[in-house]
């Protein structure tokens, strides 16, 4: 009998109104063709990924899906600076865990997942879900399933006043502290200026201003590859590693 292999299966469906539901589920399969309605089976670096065609799954569209074990959401403002249009979204994620995981672990586990998902904000839906799948495969192996419910709450079509107002409001929400926190969450990894700007949906010039100020305070450093990293966190990490390894 053929040994079973683990797969992450992505199935998009729809819900009433301006909403979409995408299901990411971990399954053990002897053959990926056991899954119905397959659009693509990943190979190479994408091995273990199955993408299904759009499914008008009544269980999902009617909201009668399995009761989630943990739910969180966040609001995004997506803006196309070329076409000067944008939209507001709420992305709600329902999490389901392996049977051997304690309920007390759910919150920290999900928080770590979200931090790694957003530390370098995916530029589109394809990269967003690919990042989620890779995290489920490589690091968060106790996640059994995730349902992502994406709701568009507002469209921005005014190419002058409302778009300018959005840009100003977003950049006002970015501060030197939020930039520092982004680098702290990324540690021990570094971030590019573009990554931070995409994370907060603001201009690179605004980010560069805060990075320069943080560097003058001795809190961050620019690496040879032009990426940025927290300095004192790096020193703490090296000290802890040295003490653990040699002390």
Backbone as CSV, one residue per row, in Angstrom:
resi,resn,N_x,N_y,N_z,CA_x,CA_y,CA_z,C_x,C_y,C_z
1,UNK,0.842,-1.197,0.000,0.000,0.000,0.000,0.879,1.249,0.000
2,UNK,0.538,2.206,-0.840,1.333,3.416,-0.967,1.259,4.247,0.308
3,UNK,2.434,4.732,0.744,2.491,5.543,1.960,1.814,6.891,1.724
4,UNK,1.065,7.332,2.718,0.340,8.592,2.580,1.280,9.784,2.725
5,UNK,0.972,10.844,1.994,1.755,12.076,2.031,0.851,13.224,2.465
6,UNK,1.452,14.180,3.149,0.678,15.322,3.632,0.562,16.395,2.548
7,UNK,-0.640,16.928,2.399,-0.904,17.987,1.428,-1.659,19.127,2.110
8,UNK,-1.450,20.342,1.598,-2.287,21.482,1.963,-3.165,21.769,0.753
9,UNK,-4.475,21.728,0.967,-5.430,21.884,-0.128,-6.107,23.243,-0.022
10,UNK,-5.992,24.037,-1.081,-6.622,25.357,-1.134,-7.875,25.277,-1.989
11,UNK,-9.007,25.666,-1.408,-10.277,25.649,-2.129,-10.970,26.996,-1.980
12,UNK,-11.123,27.765,-3.063,-11.859,29.034,-2.985,-13.355,28.812,-3.173
13,UNK,-14.143,29.579,-2.451,-15.591,29.540,-2.622,-16.101,30.967,-2.456
14,UNK,-17.392,31.154,-2.362,-17.927,32.508,-2.255,-18.961,32.574,-1.150
15,UNK,-19.261,33.815,-0.758,-20.313,34.063,0.211,-21.129,35.245,-0.292
16,UNK,-22.305,35.479,0.255,-23.152,36.571,-0.237,-22.474,37.928,-0.134
17,UNK,-22.787,38.813,-1.072,-22.243,40.163,-1.042,-20.807,40.213,-1.518
18,UNK,-20.078,41.199,-1.036,-18.682,41.394,-1.449,-17.742,40.585,-0.564
19,UNK,-17.954,39.285,-0.521,-17.168,38.434,0.365,-16.700,37.191,-0.376
20,UNK,-15.570,36.673,0.093,-15.026,35.442,-0.469,-14.439,34.617,0.658
21,UNK,-14.615,33.316,0.568,-14.074,32.409,1.572,-13.086,31.470,0.902
22,UNK,-11.913,31.319,1.517,-10.888,30.411,1.006,-10.520,29.445,2.124
23,UNK,-10.540,28.167,1.803,-10.249,27.124,2.780,-8.867,26.531,2.513
24,UNK,-8.047,26.465,3.557,-6.745,25.801,3.501,-6.792,24.638,4.487
25,UNK,-6.707,23.425,3.975,-6.871,22.256,4.843,-5.725,21.269,4.649
26,UNK,-5.224,20.756,5.760,-4.155,19.762,5.748,-4.772,18.358,5.706
27,UNK,-4.296,17.532,4.757,-4.816,16.174,4.643,-3.697,15.198,4.300
28,UNK,-3.834,13.967,4.791,-2.938,12.879,4.414,-3.598,12.086,3.290
29,UNK,-2.893,11.971,2.158,-3.464,11.309,0.991,-2.486,10.293,0.418
30,UNK,-3.017,9.179,-0.050,-2.197,8.209,-0.778,-1.920,8.699,-2.189
31,UNK,-2.884,9.437,-2.734,-2.771,9.970,-4.092,-3.491,11.314,-4.125
32,UNK,-2.847,12.376,-4.611,-3.516,13.687,-4.642,-4.800,13.689,-5.466
33,UNK,-4.928,12.737,-6.380,-6.122,12.674,-7.216,-7.350,12.201,-6.445
34,UNK,-7.144,11.866,-5.165,-8.294,11.565,-4.309,-9.150,12.811,-4.096
35,UNK,-8.542,13.979,-4.283,-9.252,15.250,-4.116,-10.033,15.558,-5.387
36,UNK,-11.259,16.000,-5.233,-12.093,16.325,-6.386,-11.842,17.759,-6.865
37,UNK,-12.134,17.975,-8.131,-12.150,19.325,-8.698,-10.784,20.007,-8.627
38,UNK,-9.716,19.258,-8.915,-8.355,19.801,-8.820,-8.057,20.713,-10.010
39,UNK,-7.445,21.851,-9.707,-6.977,22.766,-10.747,-5.473,22.625,-10.958
40,UNK,-4.733,22.420,-9.857,-3.272,22.358,-9.971,-2.689,21.550,-8.815
41,UNK,-1.687,20.727,-9.128,-0.933,19.985,-8.117,0.500,20.500,-8.143
42,UNK,0.969,21.023,-7.029,2.293,21.621,-6.972,3.402,20.590,-7.099
43,UNK,4.531,21.035,-7.643,5.715,20.183,-7.784,6.945,21.011,-7.439
44,UNK,8.068,20.336,-7.245,9.300,21.046,-6.922,9.190,21.738,-5.578
45,UNK,9.478,23.053,-5.551,9.406,23.795,-4.291,7.972,23.948,-3.801
46,UNK,7.008,23.665,-4.672,5.596,23.753,-4.295,4.972,22.376,-4.078
47,UNK,5.812,21.378,-3.889,5.301,20.029,-3.651,4.472,19.998,-2.370
48,UNK,3.391,19.242,-2.409,2.527,19.139,-1.240,1.395,20.148,-1.230
49,UNK,1.245,20.895,-2.333,0.180,21.895,-2.439,-0.801,21.475,-3.528
50,UNK,-2.070,21.503,-3.205,-3.123,21.229,-4.184,-4.051,22.436,-4.228
51,UNK,-4.292,22.951,-5.427,-5.215,24.065,-5.611,-6.438,23.544,-6.353
52,UNK,-7.591,23.748,-5.763,-8.832,23.289,-6.383,-9.508,24.437,-7.132
53,UNK,-10.366,24.072,-8.064,-11.155,25.067,-8.764,-12.174,25.683,-7.815
54,UNK,-12.735,26.809,-8.244,-13.792,27.457,-7.473,-14.891,26.458,-7.145
55,UNK,-15.314,26.459,-5.885,-16.342,25.522,-5.438,-17.515,26.283,-4.842
56,UNK,-18.701,26.032,-5.355,-19.901,26.635,-4.781,-20.411,25.712,-3.673
57,UNK,-19.607,25.636,-2.611,-19.887,24.726,-1.509,-20.978,25.314,-0.618
58,UNK,-22.132,24.685,-0.607,-23.259,25.220,0.155,-22.981,25.235,1.655
59,UNK,-22.204,24.266,2.139,-21.881,24.240,3.564,-21.112,25.489,3.974
60,UNK,-20.275,25.991,3.039,-19.494,27.179,3.344,-20.290,28.447,3.075
61,UNK,-21.007,28.491,1.955,-21.719,29.712,1.604,-22.850,30.008,2.580
62,UNK,-23.400,28.993,3.185,-24.493,29.209,4.122,-23.999,29.443,5.542
63,UNK,-22.678,29.403,5.724,-22.129,29.675,7.045,-22.310,28.537,8.028
64,UNK,-22.509,27.324,7.519,-22.712,26.178,8.410,-21.447,25.336,8.521
65,UNK,-20.294,25.944,8.243,-19.045,25.198,8.321,-18.699,24.882,9.778
66,UNK,-17.728,24.017,9.936,-17.294,23.559,11.255,-16.983,24.744,12.179
67,UNK,-17.465,24.668,13.404,-17.254,25.744,14.367,-15.757,25.933,14.605
68,UNK,-15.222,27.141,14.370,-13.781,27.355,14.534,-13.355,27.276,15.991
69,UNK,-12.097,26.906,16.191,-11.546,26.813,17.538,-10.896,28.127,17.981
70,UNK,-10.561,28.966,17.002,-10.008,30.289,17.316,-10.229,31.181,16.098
71,UNK,-10.635,32.429,16.336,-10.908,33.366,15.242,-10.255,34.706,15.529
72,UNK,-9.668,35.287,14.500,-9.119,36.632,14.616,-9.327,37.348,13.289
73,UNK,-9.233,38.671,13.295,-9.371,39.416,12.045,-8.555,40.695,12.110
74,UNK,-8.328,41.281,10.950,-7.662,42.572,10.871,-8.182,43.309,9.644
75,UNK,-8.078,44.629,9.688,-8.584,45.473,8.609,-7.431,46.002,7.777
76,UNK,-7.630,46.020,6.463,-6.608,46.485,5.535,-7.170,47.573,4.640
77,UNK,-6.304,48.474,4.235,-6.628,49.430,3.186,-5.683,49.141,2.025
78,UNK,-6.216,48.647,0.928,-5.422,48.326,-0.256,-5.571,49.456,-1.263
79,UNK,-4.436,49.919,-1.775,-4.491,51.090,-2.645,-3.588,50.917,-3.849
80,UNK,-4.139,51.154,-5.028,-3.402,51.093,-6.285,-3.006,52.520,-6.659
81,UNK,-1.725,52.854,-6.440,-1.278,54.227,-6.681,-1.207,54.564,-8.166
82,UNK,-1.163,53.535,-9.020,-1.125,53.784,-10.466,-2.493,54.232,-10.961
83,UNK,-3.532,53.470,-10.588,-4.887,53.783,-11.041,-5.650,54.663,-10.061
84,UNK,-5.026,54.947,-8.902,-5.627,55.811,-7.884,-7.001,55.307,-7.440
85,UNK,-7.087,54.012,-7.205,-8.308,53.415,-6.660,-7.899,52.479,-5.523
86,UNK,-8.832,52.196,-4.658,-8.510,51.316,-3.545,-9.758,50.740,-2.909
87,UNK,-9.553,49.961,-1.854,-10.679,49.379,-1.134,-10.252,49.031,0.283
88,UNK,-11.232,48.982,1.156,-11.025,48.532,2.526,-11.498,47.086,2.640
89,UNK,-10.725,46.285,3.347,-11.078,44.880,3.543,-10.978,44.508,5.012
90,UNK,-11.805,43.563,5.405,-11.634,42.870,6.677,-11.322,41.419,6.348
91,UNK,-10.193,40.936,6.843,-9.815,39.537,6.633,-9.955,38.802,7.964
92,UNK,-10.960,37.958,8.018,-11.228,37.176,9.235,-10.718,35.755,9.007
93,UNK,-9.950,35.247,9.960,-9.377,33.913,9.824,-9.861,33.010,10.947
94,UNK,-10.441,31.886,10.559,-10.909,30.871,11.500,-9.870,29.749,11.537
95,UNK,-9.389,29.426,12.722,-8.321,28.437,12.872,-8.840,27.146,13.499
96,UNK,-8.273,26.035,13.020,-8.572,24.701,13.542,-7.234,24.003,13.803
97,UNK,-7.133,23.320,14.933,-5.841,22.812,15.381,-5.811,21.286,15.459
98,UNK,-4.596,20.757,15.536,-4.413,19.318,15.727,-4.990,18.904,17.076
99,UNK,-5.410,17.663,17.164,-6.102,17.182,18.364,-5.206,17.170,19.601
100,UNK,-3.885,17.121,19.410,-2.980,17.056,20.560,-2.553,18.434,21.059
101,UNK,-3.172,19.490,20.549,-2.805,20.846,20.963,-3.766,21.343,22.034
102,UNK,-3.215,21.957,23.084,-4.020,22.464,24.187,-4.650,23.809,23.820
103,UNK,-5.855,24.040,24.311,-6.558,25.286,24.012,-5.779,26.506,24.503
104,UNK,-5.057,26.358,25.601,-4.278,27.474,26.154,-3.165,27.921,25.207
105,UNK,-2.796,27.073,24.254,-1.723,27.401,23.310,-2.223,28.160,22.086
106,UNK,-3.531,28.174,21.867,-4.081,28.711,20.621,-3.661,30.160,20.369
107,UNK,-3.826,31.016,21.371,-3.624,32.449,21.179,-2.195,32.778,20.751
108,UNK,-1.201,32.275,21.474,0.196,32.557,21.135,0.572,31.955,19.785
109,UNK,0.030,30.788,19.498,0.327,30.111,18.235,-0.183,30.939,17.053
110,UNK,-1.408,31.428,17.167,-1.997,32.242,16.100,-1.273,33.580,15.983
111,UNK,-0.930,34.187,17.116,-0.229,35.470,17.066,1.110,35.340,16.341
112,UNK,1.836,34.275,16.614,3.107,34.048,15.920,2.883,33.845,14.421
113,UNK,1.825,33.131,14.087,1.497,32.895,12.678,1.212,34.219,11.964
114,UNK,0.394,35.074,12.573,0.025,36.353,11.959,1.253,37.248,11.805
115,UNK,2.108,37.283,12.821,3.302,38.126,12.752,4.193,37.725,11.581
116,UNK,4.397,36.430,11.393,5.245,35.973,10.293,4.555,36.151,8.941
117,UNK,3.247,36.048,8.932,2.502,36.242,7.689,2.612,37.682,7.200
118,UNK,2.585,38.636,8.122,2.496,40.045,7.745,3.808,40.803,7.837
119,UNK,4.869,40.162,8.313,6.112,40.900,8.509,6.654,41.437,7.186
120,UNK,6.421,40.715,6.111,6.727,41.212,4.765,5.436,41.079,3.979
121,UNK,4.646,42.159,3.940,3.259,42.024,3.511,3.158,41.526,2.072
122,UNK,2.419,40.431,1.853,2.258,39.887,0.494,1.605,40.909,-0.431
123,UNK,2.117,41.007,-1.659,1.679,42.072,-2.554,0.330,41.798,-3.208
124,UNK,-0.139,40.552,-3.211,-1.436,40.249,-3.802,-1.995,38.987,-3.154
125,UNK,-3.210,38.599,-3.576,-3.860,37.438,-2.965,-3.054,36.154,-3.165
126,UNK,-2.481,35.984,-4.360,-1.730,34.756,-4.641,-0.560,34.603,-3.671
127,UNK,0.198,35.685,-3.468,1.331,35.628,-2.545,0.859,35.488,-1.098
128,UNK,-0.276,36.088,-0.798,-0.831,36.008,0.559,-1.139,34.560,0.933
129,UNK,-1.839,33.855,0.044,-2.208,32.472,0.347,-1.013,31.528,0.214
130,UNK,-0.103,31.836,-0.699,1.102,31.011,-0.801,1.917,31.109,0.484
131,UNK,1.998,32.320,1.051,2.717,32.493,2.316,2.039,31.699,3.428
132,UNK,0.719,31.731,3.477,-0.008,30.981,4.497,0.265,29.485,4.377
133,UNK,0.242,28.986,3.141,0.478,27.557,2.923,1.886,27.169,3.354
134,UNK,2.871,27.981,2.984,4.257,27.676,3.345,4.446,27.676,4.858
135,UNK,3.789,28.603,5.546,3.876,28.630,7.003,3.241,27.383,7.608
136,UNK,2.119,26.946,7.040,1.476,25.720,7.520,2.364,24.504,7.278
137,UNK,3.051,24.494,6.145,3.901,23.350,5.803,5.169,23.290,6.645
138,UNK,5.833,24.428,6.794,7.190,24.439,7.336,7.268,24.665,8.839
139,UNK,6.347,25.450,9.380,6.512,25.860,10.777,5.298,25.567,11.651
140,UNK,4.108,25.861,11.156,2.910,25.735,11.986,2.183,24.436,11.626
141,UNK,2.831,23.343,11.975,2.344,22.022,11.572,1.157,21.545,12.405
142,UNK,0.827,22.278,13.467,-0.334,21.903,14.283,-1.610,22.603,13.835
143,UNK,-1.518,23.366,12.752,-2.723,23.952,12.171,-3.349,22.929,11.227
144,UNK,-4.544,22.515,11.560,-5.246,21.519,10.753,-5.961,22.163,9.572
145,UNK,-6.504,23.359,9.810,-7.267,24.022,8.758,-7.396,25.503,9.086
146,UNK,-7.461,26.328,8.035,-7.743,27.759,8.183,-8.810,28.130,7.160
147,UNK,-9.829,28.841,7.610,-10.816,29.427,6.709,-10.608,30.933,6.712
148,UNK,-10.357,31.494,5.540,-10.126,32.932,5.416,-11.362,33.567,4.792
149,UNK,-11.980,34.462,5.532,-13.195,35.150,5.089,-12.823,36.592,4.774
150,UNK,-12.842,36.943,3.488,-12.434,38.277,3.047,-13.680,39.078,2.676
151,UNK,-13.881,40.191,3.356,-15.044,41.043,3.098,-14.574,42.432,2.684
152,UNK,-15.061,42.907,1.541,-14.784,44.274,1.110,-15.812,45.192,1.755
153,UNK,-15.333,46.138,2.553,-16.249,47.011,3.289,-16.461,48.361,2.613
154,UNK,-15.493,48.778,1.779,-15.653,50.075,1.110,-14.746,50.141,-0.099
155,UNK,-15.266,50.665,-1.201,-14.476,50.913,-2.400,-14.139,52.392,-2.481
156,UNK,-12.915,52.694,-2.884,-12.475,54.082,-3.036,-12.255,54.337,-4.518
157,UNK,-13.124,55.137,-5.099,-13.043,55.392,-6.539,-12.762,56.845,-6.865
158,UNK,-12.868,57.732,-5.870,-12.581,59.148,-6.097,-11.078,59.306,-6.294
159,UNK,-10.658,59.743,-7.462,-9.243,59.791,-7.788,-8.550,61.036,-7.259
160,UNK,-9.288,61.907,-6.599,-8.639,63.128,-6.114,-8.710,63.230,-4.605
161,UNK,-9.807,63.776,-4.098,-9.862,64.123,-2.679,-9.817,62.911,-1.770
162,UNK,-10.633,61.880,-2.052,-10.690,60.743,-1.138,-9.400,59.942,-1.178
163,UNK,-8.811,59.798,-2.369,-7.558,59.065,-2.467,-6.441,59.795,-1.734
164,UNK,-6.377,61.118,-1.909,-5.359,61.894,-1.207,-5.570,61.823,0.294
165,UNK,-6.848,61.860,0.695,-7.159,61.769,2.119,-6.700,60.433,2.675
166,UNK,-6.894,59.364,1.886,-6.459,58.035,2.332,-4.950,57.981,2.527
167,UNK,-4.204,58.503,1.540,-2.746,58.477,1.638,-2.289,59.221,2.879
168,UNK,-2.887,60.390,3.119,-2.496,61.173,4.286,-2.827,60.447,5.579
169,UNK,-4.022,59.829,5.639,-4.429,59.167,6.876,-3.567,57.955,7.160
170,UNK,-3.185,57.212,6.094,-2.328,56.048,6.293,-0.965,56.469,6.803
171,UNK,-0.383,57.510,6.185,0.952,57.924,6.580,0.949,58.545,7.969
172,UNK,-0.180,59.129,8.375,-0.267,59.636,9.734,-0.285,58.496,10.743
173,UNK,-0.772,57.310,10.330,-0.849,56.169,11.244,0.497,55.478,11.415
174,UNK,1.461,55.783,10.548,2.798,55.214,10.656,3.638,56.126,11.537
175,UNK,4.353,55.535,12.473,5.188,56.320,13.374,6.538,55.646,13.531
176,UNK,7.442,56.335,14.193,8.761,55.757,14.434,8.651,54.501,15.294
177,UNK,7.649,54.472,16.183,7.460,53.297,17.042,6.949,52.097,16.251
178,UNK,6.023,52.336,15.300,5.502,51.211,14.522,6.572,50.631,13.601
179,UNK,7.445,51.494,13.076,8.548,51.003,12.248,9.510,50.177,13.095
180,UNK,9.806,50.660,14.302,10.693,49.916,15.209,10.083,48.563,15.578
181,UNK,8.766,48.548,15.829,8.092,47.296,16.181,8.142,46.299,15.028
182,UNK,8.015,46.798,13.794,8.084,45.906,12.632,9.443,45.217,12.559
183,UNK,10.509,45.970,12.839,11.854,45.387,12.823,12.049,44.422,13.993
184,UNK,11.416,44.716,15.119,11.507,43.810,16.265,10.809,42.485,15.967
185,UNK,9.632,42.561,15.346,8.900,41.342,15.009,9.651,40.516,13.965
186,UNK,10.377,41.211,13.081,11.095,40.505,12.016,12.356,39.817,12.527
187,UNK,12.916,40.313,13.636,14.174,39.785,14.156,14.091,38.267,14.393
188,UNK,15.126,37.478,14.031,16.453,37.911,13.591,16.573,38.197,12.097
189,UNK,15.460,38.254,11.385,15.501,38.607,9.970,15.565,40.122,9.808
190,UNK,16.028,40.562,8.666,16.085,41.987,8.357,14.987,42.329,7.354
191,UNK,14.736,43.626,7.174,13.689,44.083,6.268,14.224,45.147,5.319
192,UNK,13.677,45.169,4.111,13.983,46.225,3.156,13.036,47.403,3.380
193,UNK,13.450,48.565,2.916,12.595,49.751,3.035,11.257,49.519,2.336
194,UNK,11.306,48.893,1.156,10.075,48.629,0.413,9.137,47.709,1.183
195,UNK,9.725,46.716,1.892,8.903,45.789,2.672,8.136,46.529,3.765
196,UNK,8.835,47.436,4.448,8.195,48.183,5.537,7.126,49.116,4.979
197,UNK,7.420,49.751,3.846,6.439,50.644,3.223,5.194,49.872,2.806
198,UNK,5.387,48.669,2.249,4.244,47.841,1.856,3.450,47.386,3.074
199,UNK,4.159,47.098,4.163,3.495,46.639,5.383,2.506,47.676,5.895
200,UNK,2.903,48.958,5.840,2.046,50.026,6.342,1.321,50.771,5.220
201,UNK,1.550,50.318,3.977,0.903,50.942,2.819,1.187,52.445,2.773
202,UNK,2.452,52.794,2.938,2.848,54.197,2.911,4.042,54.357,1.970
203,UNK,4.550,55.569,1.845,5.653,55.832,0.925,6.987,55.405,1.531
204,UNK,7.928,55.073,0.654,9.275,54.703,1.094,9.954,55.896,1.762
205,UNK,9.644,57.100,1.285,10.262,58.303,1.849,9.922,58.464,3.328
206,UNK,8.669,58.174,3.688,8.262,58.271,5.090,9.007,57.237,5.926
207,UNK,9.088,56.010,5.411,9.799,54.947,6.123,11.269,55.302,6.294
208,UNK,11.884,55.815,5.235,13.316,56.144,5.277,13.602,57.213,6.338
209,UNK,12.677,58.144,6.492,12.841,59.193,7.504,12.909,58.588,8.909
210,UNK,12.019,57.633,9.194,12.010,57.000,10.512,13.222,56.088,10.703
211,UNK,13.624,55.396,9.650,14.794,54.524,9.743,16.055,55.333,10.055
212,UNK,16.177,56.484,9.414,17.335,57.345,9.664,17.371,57.805,11.117
213,UNK,16.205,58.154,11.645,16.126,58.591,13.038,16.465,57.448,13.992
214,UNK,15.945,56.247,13.716,16.233,55.092,14.569,17.716,54.733,14.529
215,UNK,18.334,54.868,13.355,19.761,54.571,13.238,20.584,55.587,14.024
216,UNK,20.163,56.856,14.019,20.894,57.883,14.768,20.817,57.633,16.268
217,UNK,19.778,56.924,16.710,19.639,56.584,18.129,20.399,55.303,18.486
218,UNK,20.974,54.664,17.481,21.715,53.435,17.726,20.842,52.216,17.926
219,UNK,19.575,52.290,17.485,18.642,51.182,17.696,18.618,50.198,16.533
220,UNK,18.971,50.660,15.333,18.953,49.793,14.161,20.223,50.015,13.353
221,UNK,20.481,49.108,12.428,21.649,49.236,11.549,21.252,48.807,10.148
222,UNK,21.943,49.379,9.167,21.718,48.991,7.779,22.793,47.992,7.373
223,UNK,22.366,46.860,6.846,23.287,45.806,6.448,23.853,46.079,5.058
224,UNK,24.816,45.261,4.652,25.453,45.453,3.351,24.481,45.274,2.195
225,UNK,23.429,44.473,2.415,22.435,44.256,1.361,21.343,45.321,1.371
226,UNK,21.596,46.424,2.107,20.678,47.572,2.190,19.410,47.270,2.979
227,UNK,19.389,46.149,3.695,18.265,45.854,4.571,18.571,46.346,5.978
228,UNK,17.519,46.413,6.801,17.631,46.992,8.137,17.334,45.942,9.202
229,UNK,18.017,46.067,10.362,17.829,45.110,11.452,18.005,45.833,12.782
230,UNK,17.323,45.327,13.805,17.448,45.884,15.152,18.827,45.565,15.726
231,UNK,19.535,46.575,16.222,20.907,46.386,16.691,20.953,45.750,18.065
232,UNK,20.254,46.326,19.037,20.363,45.797,20.394,19.757,44.410,20.511
233,UNK,18.702,44.119,19.727,18.142,42.770,19.726,19.156,41.782,19.166
234,UNK,19.926,42.225,18.153,20.955,41.367,17.578,22.033,41.070,18.616
235,UNK,22.415,42.097,19.390,23.426,41.903,20.426,22.921,40.949,21.505
236,UNK,21.642,41.112,21.885,21.058,40.225,22.889,21.039,38.787,22.393
237,UNK,20.691,38.618,21.118,20.622,37.281,20.536,21.999,36.620,20.560
238,UNK,23.034,37.374,20.163,24.384,36.813,20.148,24.855,36.466,21.555
239,UNK,24.517,37.331,22.522,24.913,37.082,23.902,24.249,35.820,24.438
240,UNK,22.928,35.684,24.167,22.205,34.503,24.626,22.749,33.244,23.968
241,UNK,23.053,33.343,22.678,23.587,32.189,21.956,24.941,31.786,22.527
242,UNK,25.793,32.786,22.802,27.127,32.508,23.336,27.034,31.840,24.706
243,UNK,26.159,32.396,25.566,26.028,31.842,26.916,25.472,30.428,26.887
244,UNK,24.517,30.196,25.977,23.899,28.874,25.890,24.865,27.846,25.317
245,UNK,25.645,28.282,24.321,26.510,27.346,23.612,27.820,27.084,24.339
246,UNK,28.395,28.160,24.917,29.734,28.032,25.482,29.784,28.251,26.991
247,UNK,28.666,28.770,27.544,28.719,29.145,28.953,28.375,28.075,29.896
